[in-house]
Short mmCIF file of C-alpha atoms and ligand atoms in Angstrom, two decimals:
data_model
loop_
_atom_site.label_atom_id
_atom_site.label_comp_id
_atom_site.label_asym_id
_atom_site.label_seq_id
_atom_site.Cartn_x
_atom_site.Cartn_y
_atom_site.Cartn_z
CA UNK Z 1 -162.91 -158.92 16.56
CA UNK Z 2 -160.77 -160.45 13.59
CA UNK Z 3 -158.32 -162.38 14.52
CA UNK Z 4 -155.39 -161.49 11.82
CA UNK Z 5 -153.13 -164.45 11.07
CA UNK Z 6 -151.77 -162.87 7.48
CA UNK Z 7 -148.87 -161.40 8.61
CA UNK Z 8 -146.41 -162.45 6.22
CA UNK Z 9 -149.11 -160.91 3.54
CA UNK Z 10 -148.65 -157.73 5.13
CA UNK Z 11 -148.00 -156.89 8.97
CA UNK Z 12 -149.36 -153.93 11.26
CA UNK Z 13 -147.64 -150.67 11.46
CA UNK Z 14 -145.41 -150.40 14.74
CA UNK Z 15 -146.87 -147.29 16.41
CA UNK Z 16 -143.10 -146.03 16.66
CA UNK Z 17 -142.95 -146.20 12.53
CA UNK Z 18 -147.03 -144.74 12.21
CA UNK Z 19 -145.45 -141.44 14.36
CA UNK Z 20 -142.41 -140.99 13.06
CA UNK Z 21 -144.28 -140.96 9.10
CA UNK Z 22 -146.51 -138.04 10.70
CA UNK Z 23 -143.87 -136.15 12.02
CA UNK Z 24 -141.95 -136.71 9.27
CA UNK Z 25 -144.79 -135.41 6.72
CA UNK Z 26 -145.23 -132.09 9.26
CA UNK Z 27 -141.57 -131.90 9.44
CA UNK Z 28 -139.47 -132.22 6.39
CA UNK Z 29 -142.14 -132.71 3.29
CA UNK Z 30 -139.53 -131.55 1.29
CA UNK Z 31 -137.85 -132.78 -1.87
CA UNK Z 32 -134.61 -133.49 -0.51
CA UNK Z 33 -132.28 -133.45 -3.85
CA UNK Z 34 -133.14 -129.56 -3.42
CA UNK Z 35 -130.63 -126.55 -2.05
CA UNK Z 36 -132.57 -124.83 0.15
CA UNK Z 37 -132.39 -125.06 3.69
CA UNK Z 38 -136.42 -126.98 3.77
CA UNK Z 39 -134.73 -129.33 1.71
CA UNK Z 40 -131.57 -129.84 3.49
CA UNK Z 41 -133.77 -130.99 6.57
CA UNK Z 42 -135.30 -133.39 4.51
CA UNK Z 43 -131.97 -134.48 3.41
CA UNK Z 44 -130.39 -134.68 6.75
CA UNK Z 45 -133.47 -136.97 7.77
CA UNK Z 46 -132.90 -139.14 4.94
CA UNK Z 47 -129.46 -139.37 5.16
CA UNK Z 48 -129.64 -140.00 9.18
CA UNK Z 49 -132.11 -142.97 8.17
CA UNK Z 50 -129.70 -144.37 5.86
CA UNK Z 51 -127.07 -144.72 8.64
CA UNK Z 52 -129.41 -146.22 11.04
CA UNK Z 53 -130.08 -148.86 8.65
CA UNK Z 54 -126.54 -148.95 7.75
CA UNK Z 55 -125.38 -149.44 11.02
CA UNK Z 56 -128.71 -152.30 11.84
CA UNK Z 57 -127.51 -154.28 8.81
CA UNK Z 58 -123.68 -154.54 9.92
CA UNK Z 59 -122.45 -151.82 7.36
CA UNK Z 60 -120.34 -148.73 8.21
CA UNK Z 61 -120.97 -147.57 4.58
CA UNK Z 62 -124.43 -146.26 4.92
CA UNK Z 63 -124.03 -144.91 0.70
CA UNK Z 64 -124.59 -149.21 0.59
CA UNK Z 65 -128.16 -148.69 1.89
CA UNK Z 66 -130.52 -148.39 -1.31
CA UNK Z 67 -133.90 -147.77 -0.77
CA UNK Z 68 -136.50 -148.72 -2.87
CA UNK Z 69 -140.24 -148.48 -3.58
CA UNK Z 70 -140.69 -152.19 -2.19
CA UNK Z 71 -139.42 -155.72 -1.68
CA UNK Z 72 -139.89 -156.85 -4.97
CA UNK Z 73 -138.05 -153.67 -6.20
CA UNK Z 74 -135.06 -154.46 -4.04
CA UNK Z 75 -135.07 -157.90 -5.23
CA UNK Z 76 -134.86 -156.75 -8.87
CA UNK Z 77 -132.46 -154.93 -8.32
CA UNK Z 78 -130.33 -157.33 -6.78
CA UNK Z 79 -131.03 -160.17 -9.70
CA UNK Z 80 -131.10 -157.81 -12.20
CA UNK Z 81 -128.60 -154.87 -11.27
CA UNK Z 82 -125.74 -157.34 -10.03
CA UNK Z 83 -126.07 -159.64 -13.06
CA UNK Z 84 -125.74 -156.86 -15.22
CA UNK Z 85 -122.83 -155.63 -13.47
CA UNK Z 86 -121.29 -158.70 -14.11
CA UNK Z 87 -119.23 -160.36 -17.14
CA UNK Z 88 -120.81 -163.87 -16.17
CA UNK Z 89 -123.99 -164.62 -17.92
CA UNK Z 90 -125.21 -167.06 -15.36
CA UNK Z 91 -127.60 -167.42 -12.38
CA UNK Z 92 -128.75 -169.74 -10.08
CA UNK Z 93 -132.12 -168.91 -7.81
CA UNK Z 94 -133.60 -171.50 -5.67
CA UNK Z 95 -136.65 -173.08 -6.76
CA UNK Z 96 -138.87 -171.71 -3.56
CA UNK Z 97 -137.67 -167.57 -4.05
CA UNK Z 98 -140.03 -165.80 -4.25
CA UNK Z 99 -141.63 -164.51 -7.60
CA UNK Z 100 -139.61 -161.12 -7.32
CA UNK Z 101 -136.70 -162.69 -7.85
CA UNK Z 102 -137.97 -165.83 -10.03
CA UNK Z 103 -139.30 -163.74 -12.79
CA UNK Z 104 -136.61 -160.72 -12.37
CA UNK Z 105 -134.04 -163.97 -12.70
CA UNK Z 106 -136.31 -165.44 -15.72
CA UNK Z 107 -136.56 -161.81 -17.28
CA UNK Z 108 -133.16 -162.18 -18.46
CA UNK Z 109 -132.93 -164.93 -20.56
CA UNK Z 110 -134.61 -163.39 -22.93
CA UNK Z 111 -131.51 -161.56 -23.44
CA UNK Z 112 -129.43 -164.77 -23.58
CA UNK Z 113 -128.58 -165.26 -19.88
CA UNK Z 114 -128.78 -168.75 -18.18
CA UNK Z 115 -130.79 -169.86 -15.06
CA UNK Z 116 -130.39 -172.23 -13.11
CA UNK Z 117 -132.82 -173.80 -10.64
CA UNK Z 118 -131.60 -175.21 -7.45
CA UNK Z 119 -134.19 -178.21 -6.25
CA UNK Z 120 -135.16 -178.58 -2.37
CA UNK Z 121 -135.39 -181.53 -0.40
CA UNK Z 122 -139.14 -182.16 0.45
CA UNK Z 123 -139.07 -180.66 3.54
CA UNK Z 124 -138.00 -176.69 2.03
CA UNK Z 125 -134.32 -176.69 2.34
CA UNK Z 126 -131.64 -175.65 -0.07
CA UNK Z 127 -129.17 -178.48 -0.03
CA UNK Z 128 -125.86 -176.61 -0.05
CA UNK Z 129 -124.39 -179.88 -1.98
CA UNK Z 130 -126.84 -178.91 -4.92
CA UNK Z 131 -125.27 -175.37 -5.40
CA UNK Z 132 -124.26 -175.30 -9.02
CA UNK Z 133 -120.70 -176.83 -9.19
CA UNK Z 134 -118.05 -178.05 -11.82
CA UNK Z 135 -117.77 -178.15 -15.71
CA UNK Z 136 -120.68 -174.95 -16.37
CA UNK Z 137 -121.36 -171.24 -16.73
CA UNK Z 138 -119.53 -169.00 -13.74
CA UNK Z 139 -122.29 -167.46 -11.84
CA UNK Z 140 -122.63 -164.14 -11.89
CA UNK Z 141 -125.47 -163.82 -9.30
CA UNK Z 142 -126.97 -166.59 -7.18
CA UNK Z 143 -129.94 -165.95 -4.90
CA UNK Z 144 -131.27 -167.73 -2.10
CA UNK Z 145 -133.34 -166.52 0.12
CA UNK Z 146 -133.25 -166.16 4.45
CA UNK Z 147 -136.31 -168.06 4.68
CA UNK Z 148 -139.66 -168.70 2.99
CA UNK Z 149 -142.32 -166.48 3.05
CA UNK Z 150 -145.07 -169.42 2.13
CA UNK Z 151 -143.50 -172.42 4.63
CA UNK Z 152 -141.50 -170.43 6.62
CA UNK Z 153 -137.65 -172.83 6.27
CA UNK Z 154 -134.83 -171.03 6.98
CA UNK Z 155 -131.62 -171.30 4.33
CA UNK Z 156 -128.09 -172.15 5.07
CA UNK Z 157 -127.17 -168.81 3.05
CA UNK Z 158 -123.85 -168.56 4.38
CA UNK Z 159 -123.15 -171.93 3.86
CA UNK Z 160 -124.38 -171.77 -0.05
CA UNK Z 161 -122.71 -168.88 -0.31
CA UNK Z 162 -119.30 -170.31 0.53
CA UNK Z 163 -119.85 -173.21 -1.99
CA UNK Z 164 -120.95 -171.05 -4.39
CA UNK Z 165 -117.65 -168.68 -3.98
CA UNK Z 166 -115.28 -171.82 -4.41
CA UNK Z 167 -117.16 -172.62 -7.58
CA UNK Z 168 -117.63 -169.21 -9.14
CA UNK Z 169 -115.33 -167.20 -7.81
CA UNK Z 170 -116.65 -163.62 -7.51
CA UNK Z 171 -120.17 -165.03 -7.57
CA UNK Z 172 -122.19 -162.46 -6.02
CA UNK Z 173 -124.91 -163.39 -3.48
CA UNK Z 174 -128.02 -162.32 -2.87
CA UNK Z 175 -130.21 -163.21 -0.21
CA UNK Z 176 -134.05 -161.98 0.22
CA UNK Z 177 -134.35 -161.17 3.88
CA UNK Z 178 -137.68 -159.90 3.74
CA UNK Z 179 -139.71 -162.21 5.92
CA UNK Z 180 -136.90 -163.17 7.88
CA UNK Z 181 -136.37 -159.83 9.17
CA UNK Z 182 -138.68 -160.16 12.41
CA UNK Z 183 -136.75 -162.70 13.77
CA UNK Z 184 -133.10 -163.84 12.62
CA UNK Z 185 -129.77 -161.53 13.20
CA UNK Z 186 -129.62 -159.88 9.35
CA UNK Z 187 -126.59 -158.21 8.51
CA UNK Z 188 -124.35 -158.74 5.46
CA UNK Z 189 -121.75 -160.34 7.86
CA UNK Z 190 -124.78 -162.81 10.05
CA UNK Z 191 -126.04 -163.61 6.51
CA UNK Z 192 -122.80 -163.83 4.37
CA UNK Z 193 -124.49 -162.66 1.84
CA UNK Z 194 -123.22 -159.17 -0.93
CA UNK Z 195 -126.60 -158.21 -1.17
CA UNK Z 196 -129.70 -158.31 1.12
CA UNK Z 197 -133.37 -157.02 0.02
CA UNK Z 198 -135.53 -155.91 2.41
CA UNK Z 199 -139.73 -154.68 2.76
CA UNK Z 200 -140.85 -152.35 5.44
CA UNK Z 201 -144.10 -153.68 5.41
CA UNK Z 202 -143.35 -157.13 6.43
CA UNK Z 203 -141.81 -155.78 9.87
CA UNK Z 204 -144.44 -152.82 10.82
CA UNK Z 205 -143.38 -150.17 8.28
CA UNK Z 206 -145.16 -148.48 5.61
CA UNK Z 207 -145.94 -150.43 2.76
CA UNK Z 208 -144.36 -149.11 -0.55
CA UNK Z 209 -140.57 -149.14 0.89
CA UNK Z 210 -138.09 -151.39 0.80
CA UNK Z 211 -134.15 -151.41 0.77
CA UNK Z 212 -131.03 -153.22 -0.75
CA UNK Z 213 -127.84 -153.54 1.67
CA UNK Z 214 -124.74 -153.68 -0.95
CA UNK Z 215 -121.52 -155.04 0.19
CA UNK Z 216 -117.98 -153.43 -0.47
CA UNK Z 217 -117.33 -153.50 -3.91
CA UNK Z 218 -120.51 -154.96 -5.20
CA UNK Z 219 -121.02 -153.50 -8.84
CA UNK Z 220 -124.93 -152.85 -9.14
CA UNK Z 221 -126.41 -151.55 -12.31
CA UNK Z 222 -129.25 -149.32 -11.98
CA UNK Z 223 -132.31 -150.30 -13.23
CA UNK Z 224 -134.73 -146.78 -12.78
CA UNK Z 225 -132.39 -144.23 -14.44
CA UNK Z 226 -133.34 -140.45 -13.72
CA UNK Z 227 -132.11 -137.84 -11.42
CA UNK Z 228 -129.22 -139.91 -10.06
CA UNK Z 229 -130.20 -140.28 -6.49
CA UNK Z 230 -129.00 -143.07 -4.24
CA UNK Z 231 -125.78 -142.73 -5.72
CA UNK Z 232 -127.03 -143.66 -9.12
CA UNK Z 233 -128.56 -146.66 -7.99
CA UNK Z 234 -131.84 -145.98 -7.96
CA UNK Z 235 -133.39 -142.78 -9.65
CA UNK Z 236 -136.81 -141.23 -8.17
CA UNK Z 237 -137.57 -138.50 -5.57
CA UNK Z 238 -136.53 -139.63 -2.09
CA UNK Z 239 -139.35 -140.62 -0.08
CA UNK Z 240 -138.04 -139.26 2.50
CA UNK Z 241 -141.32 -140.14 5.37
CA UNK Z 242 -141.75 -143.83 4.21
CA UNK Z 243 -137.51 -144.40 4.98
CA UNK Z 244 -137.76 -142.98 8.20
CA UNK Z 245 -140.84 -144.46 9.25
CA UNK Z 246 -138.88 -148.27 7.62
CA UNK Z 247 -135.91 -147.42 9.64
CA UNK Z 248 -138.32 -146.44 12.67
CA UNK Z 249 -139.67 -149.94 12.08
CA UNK Z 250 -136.24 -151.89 11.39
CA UNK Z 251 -135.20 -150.82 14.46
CA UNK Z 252 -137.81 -151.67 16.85
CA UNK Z 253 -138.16 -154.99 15.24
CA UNK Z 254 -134.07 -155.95 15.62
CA UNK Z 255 -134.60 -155.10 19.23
CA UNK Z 256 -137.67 -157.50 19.58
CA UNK Z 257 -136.31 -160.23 17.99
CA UNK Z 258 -136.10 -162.31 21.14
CA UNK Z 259 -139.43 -161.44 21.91
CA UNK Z 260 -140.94 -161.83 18.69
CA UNK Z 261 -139.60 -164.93 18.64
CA UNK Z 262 -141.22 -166.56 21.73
CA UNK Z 263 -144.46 -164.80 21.45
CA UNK Z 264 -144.65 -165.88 17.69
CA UNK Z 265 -143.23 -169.35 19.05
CA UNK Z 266 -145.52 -169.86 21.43
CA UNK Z 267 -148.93 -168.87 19.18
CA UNK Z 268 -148.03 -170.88 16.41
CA UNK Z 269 -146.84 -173.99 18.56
CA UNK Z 270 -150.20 -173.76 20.23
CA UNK Z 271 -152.41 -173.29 16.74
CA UNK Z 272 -150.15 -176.33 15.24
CA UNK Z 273 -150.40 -178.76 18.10
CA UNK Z 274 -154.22 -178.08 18.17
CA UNK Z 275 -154.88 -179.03 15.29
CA UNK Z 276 -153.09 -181.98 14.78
CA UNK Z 277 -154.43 -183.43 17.73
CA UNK Z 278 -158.13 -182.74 16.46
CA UNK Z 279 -157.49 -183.26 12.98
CA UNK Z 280 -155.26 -186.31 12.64
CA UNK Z 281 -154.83 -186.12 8.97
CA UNK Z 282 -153.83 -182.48 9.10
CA UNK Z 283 -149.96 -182.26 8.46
CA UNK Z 284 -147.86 -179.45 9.02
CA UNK Z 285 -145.03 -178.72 6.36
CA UNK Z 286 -141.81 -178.62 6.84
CA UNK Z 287 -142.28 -179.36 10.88
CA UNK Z 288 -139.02 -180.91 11.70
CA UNK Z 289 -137.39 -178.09 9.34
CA UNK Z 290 -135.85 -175.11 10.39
CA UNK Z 291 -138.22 -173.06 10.35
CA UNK Z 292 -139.54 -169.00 11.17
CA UNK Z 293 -141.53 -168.86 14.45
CA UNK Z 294 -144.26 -166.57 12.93
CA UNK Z 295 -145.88 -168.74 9.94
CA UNK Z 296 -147.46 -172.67 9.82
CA UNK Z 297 -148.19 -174.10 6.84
CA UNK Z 298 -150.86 -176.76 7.33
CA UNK Z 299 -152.34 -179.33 5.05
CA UNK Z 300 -155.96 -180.60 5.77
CA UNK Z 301 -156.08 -183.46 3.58
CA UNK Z 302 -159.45 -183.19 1.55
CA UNK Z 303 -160.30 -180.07 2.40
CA UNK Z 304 -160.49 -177.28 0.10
CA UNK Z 305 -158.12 -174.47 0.97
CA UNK Z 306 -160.91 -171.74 -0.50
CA UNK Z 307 -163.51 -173.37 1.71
CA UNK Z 308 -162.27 -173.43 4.66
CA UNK Z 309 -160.39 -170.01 4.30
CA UNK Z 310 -163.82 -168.34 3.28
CA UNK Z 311 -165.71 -170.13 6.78
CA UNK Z 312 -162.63 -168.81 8.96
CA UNK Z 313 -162.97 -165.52 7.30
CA UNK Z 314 -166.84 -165.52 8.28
CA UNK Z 315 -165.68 -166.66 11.96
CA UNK Z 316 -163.11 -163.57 11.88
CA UNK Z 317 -160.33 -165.22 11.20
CA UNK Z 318 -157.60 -164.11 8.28
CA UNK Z 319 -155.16 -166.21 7.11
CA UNK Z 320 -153.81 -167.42 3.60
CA UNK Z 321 -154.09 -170.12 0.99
CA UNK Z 322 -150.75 -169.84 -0.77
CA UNK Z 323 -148.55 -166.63 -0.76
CA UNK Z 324 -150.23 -163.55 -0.64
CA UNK Z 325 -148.71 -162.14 -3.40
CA UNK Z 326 -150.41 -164.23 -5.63
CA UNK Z 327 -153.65 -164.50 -4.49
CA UNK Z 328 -156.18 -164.49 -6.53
CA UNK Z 329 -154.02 -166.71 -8.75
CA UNK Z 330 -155.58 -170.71 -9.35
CA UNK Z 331 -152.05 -172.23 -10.50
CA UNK Z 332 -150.55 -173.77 -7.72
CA UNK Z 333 -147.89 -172.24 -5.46
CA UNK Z 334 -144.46 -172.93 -6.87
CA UNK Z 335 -143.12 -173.62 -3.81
CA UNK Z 336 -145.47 -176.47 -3.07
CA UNK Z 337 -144.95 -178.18 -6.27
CA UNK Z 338 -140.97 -177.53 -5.44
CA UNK Z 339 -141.64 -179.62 -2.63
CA UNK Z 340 -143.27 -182.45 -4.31
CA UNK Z 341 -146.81 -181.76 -3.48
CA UNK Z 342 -149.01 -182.91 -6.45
CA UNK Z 343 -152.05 -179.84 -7.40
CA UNK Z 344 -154.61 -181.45 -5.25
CA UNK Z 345 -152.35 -181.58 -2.00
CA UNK Z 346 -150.98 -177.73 -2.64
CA UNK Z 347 -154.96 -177.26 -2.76
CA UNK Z 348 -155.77 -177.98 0.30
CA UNK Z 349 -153.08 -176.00 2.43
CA UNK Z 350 -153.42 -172.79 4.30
CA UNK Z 351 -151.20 -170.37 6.06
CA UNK Z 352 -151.30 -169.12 9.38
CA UNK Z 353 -149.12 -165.97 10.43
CA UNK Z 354 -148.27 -164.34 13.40
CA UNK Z 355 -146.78 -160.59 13.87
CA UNK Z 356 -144.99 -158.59 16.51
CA UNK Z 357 -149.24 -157.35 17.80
CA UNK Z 358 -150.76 -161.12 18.11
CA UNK Z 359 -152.11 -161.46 21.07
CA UNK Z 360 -151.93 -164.06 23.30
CA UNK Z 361 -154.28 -166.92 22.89
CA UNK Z 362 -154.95 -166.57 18.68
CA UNK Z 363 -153.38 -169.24 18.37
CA UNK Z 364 -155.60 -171.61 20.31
CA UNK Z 365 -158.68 -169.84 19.59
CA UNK Z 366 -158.15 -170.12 15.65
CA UNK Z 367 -157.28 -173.91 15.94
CA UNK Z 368 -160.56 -174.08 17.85
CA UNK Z 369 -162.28 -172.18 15.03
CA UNK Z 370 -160.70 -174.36 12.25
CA UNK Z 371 -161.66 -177.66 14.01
CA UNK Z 372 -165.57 -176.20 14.67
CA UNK Z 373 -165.32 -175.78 11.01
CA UNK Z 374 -163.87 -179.24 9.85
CA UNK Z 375 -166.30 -180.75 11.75
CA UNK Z 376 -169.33 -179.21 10.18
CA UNK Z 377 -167.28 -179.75 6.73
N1 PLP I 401 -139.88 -161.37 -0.84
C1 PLP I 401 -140.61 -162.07 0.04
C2 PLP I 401 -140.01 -163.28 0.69
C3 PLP I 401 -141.92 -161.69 0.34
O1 PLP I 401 -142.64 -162.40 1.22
C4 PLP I 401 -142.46 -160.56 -0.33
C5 PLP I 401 -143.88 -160.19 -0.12
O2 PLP I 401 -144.72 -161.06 0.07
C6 PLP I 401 -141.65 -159.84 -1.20
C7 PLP I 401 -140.37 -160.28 -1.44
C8 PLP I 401 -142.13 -158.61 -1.91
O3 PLP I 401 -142.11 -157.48 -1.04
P1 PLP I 401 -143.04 -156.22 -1.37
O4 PLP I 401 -144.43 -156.58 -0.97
O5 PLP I 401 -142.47 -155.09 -0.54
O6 PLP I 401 -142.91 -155.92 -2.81
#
């Protein structure tokens, strides 16, 4: 039996999401832009979903939900749309976003907009004192994200996104919520944040769905132009199954939190202090940090990431060198060199990650599998 620690690659489908796609396929496979009454049912399913979500992410305007084919879609169109929806010509990203909202940020310079990077300390924090401030460019868009998919810190984003109100007033936030999802209150209000971008996936969804939760007055520019669905946000027959099997998802995973939280807690405290107490050299990053229960970032100094990740995966265990997303990429991760690791440290780090169907006991018994293989190494 594999033991699956990759789930901030890509997590399980909850059971609850699993039926609800089914019976949403049987029931109302329907294009729901139509008139007739097959279609209405698929509409009335959609728009149901939409105020669920609405209502999960602190919003009683559920026409502010807009779904999406995926996280990185949602991200886009939070860089991209709100930027464009803006006079200002400036934005500031943290350095450890992910690449969905790194390269949708760097995309638009080549039309003559600005970005700026905001540094971390070592240990994966934004420092809210470094949020772009005085004599520059007003923001139009800045973008820091709930927590890190690769280390697993969580961001003061209500705290940058006061600071970066007082200095560009009518700055617009966004804040990718996608791995923190499982376990911290999101809501526009929790968060402080305009805009939020979610993934279904990455809480027990189906993969190829994501959302964006606008705030009041938020001026979004579409960037998939078509039949004018989602309120002219986002073009594209509805997929109507996927968004009620997210919401089915989103919902059982806000009312887990707690429990996600120790469960996750408890596997990844156990896999952590394992393997520090077999492996003295192994470090664990950002450990003092803030950080999401569900992933551990360890560095096994001299060790080769690929090697050991290749022997786990012949013991049956899964985990990660890196972030998913861009495996089966040799540069290093951005994040690590954000932190100051040199190529040669980021090399030798891998990723553990828990998810709302670990059992009991991984933990231990893949910190017993990594320190069988470190010792035949
Ligand atoms: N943002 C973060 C923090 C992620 O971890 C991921 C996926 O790894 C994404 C965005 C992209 O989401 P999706 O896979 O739905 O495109």
């Amino acid at each position: 039996m594999t033991i699956y620690l990759d789930h901030a690659a890509t997590t399980t489908i909850r059971p609850v999401a699993l039926e609800a796609l089914e019976d949403a396929y049987v029931r109302f496979d329907r294009n729901a832009s139509g008139l007739h009454t097959e279609a209405r049912k698929a509409k009335n399913a959609l728009e149901e979903a939409r105020e669920r979500a609405a209502s999960l992410l602190g919003t009683d305007r559920p026409h502010d939900i807009v779904f999406t084919g995926s996280g990185t879609e949602a991200d886009n169109l939070g860089v991209i749309g709100a930027t464009l929806g803006s006079d200002h010509k400036a934005i500031a990203v943290s350095a450890i976003e992910h690449k969905a909202v790194l390269n949708a940020a760097q995309s638009l310079t080549r039309f003559g907009y600005i970005v700026e990077t905001i540094p971390v300390s070592t240990s994966g924090v934004v420092p809210v004192d470094r949020v772009p401030s005085g004599e520059r460019p007003q923001l139009a868009v800045i973008s820091v994200m709930a927590a890190n998919n690769e280390i697993g810190t969580i961001q003061s984003v209500r705290e940058i996104a006061d600071a970066a109100r007082l200095a560009s007033p009518g700055v617009v936030v966004h804040t990718d919520a996608v791995q923190a999802f499982n376990s911290q209150t999101v809501t526009l209000e929790a968060t402080g944040a305009d805009l939020i971008s979610l993934s279904s996936h990455k809480f027990g969804g189906p993969k190829g769905v994501g959302l964006l939760a606008v705030g009041q007055g938020v001026v979004i520019e579409p960037m998939i132009h078509g039949g004018g669905q989602e309120a002219g946000r986002r073009a594209g027959t509805y997929n109507v199954a996927g968004i009620v099997a997210m919401v089915a998802a989103m919902e059982a995973a806000a009312g887990d939190r707690a429990g996600f939280r120790d469960r996750t807690r408890a596997e990844r405290d156990a896999l952590e202090s394992a393997i520090v107490a077999g492996f003295p050299g192994a470090t664990v990053t950002a450990r003092s940090a803030d950080r999401l229960p569900h992933i551990s970032h360890i560095r096994f100094p001299g060790v080769l990431a690929e090697d050991l990740l290749i022997r786990l995966d012949l013991a049956g265990i899964a985990a990660a060198a890196g972030s998913a997303c861009q495996s089966g990429a040799v540069e290093p991760s951005h994040v690590l060199s954000a932190l100051g690791f040199t190529d040669e440290a980021a090399g030798e780090c891998i990723r553990f990650s828990f998810g709302w169907d670990t059992n009991q006991g991984e933990g231990w018994r893949a910190a017993r599998a990594v320190l069988d293989i470190l010792s035949d190494l």
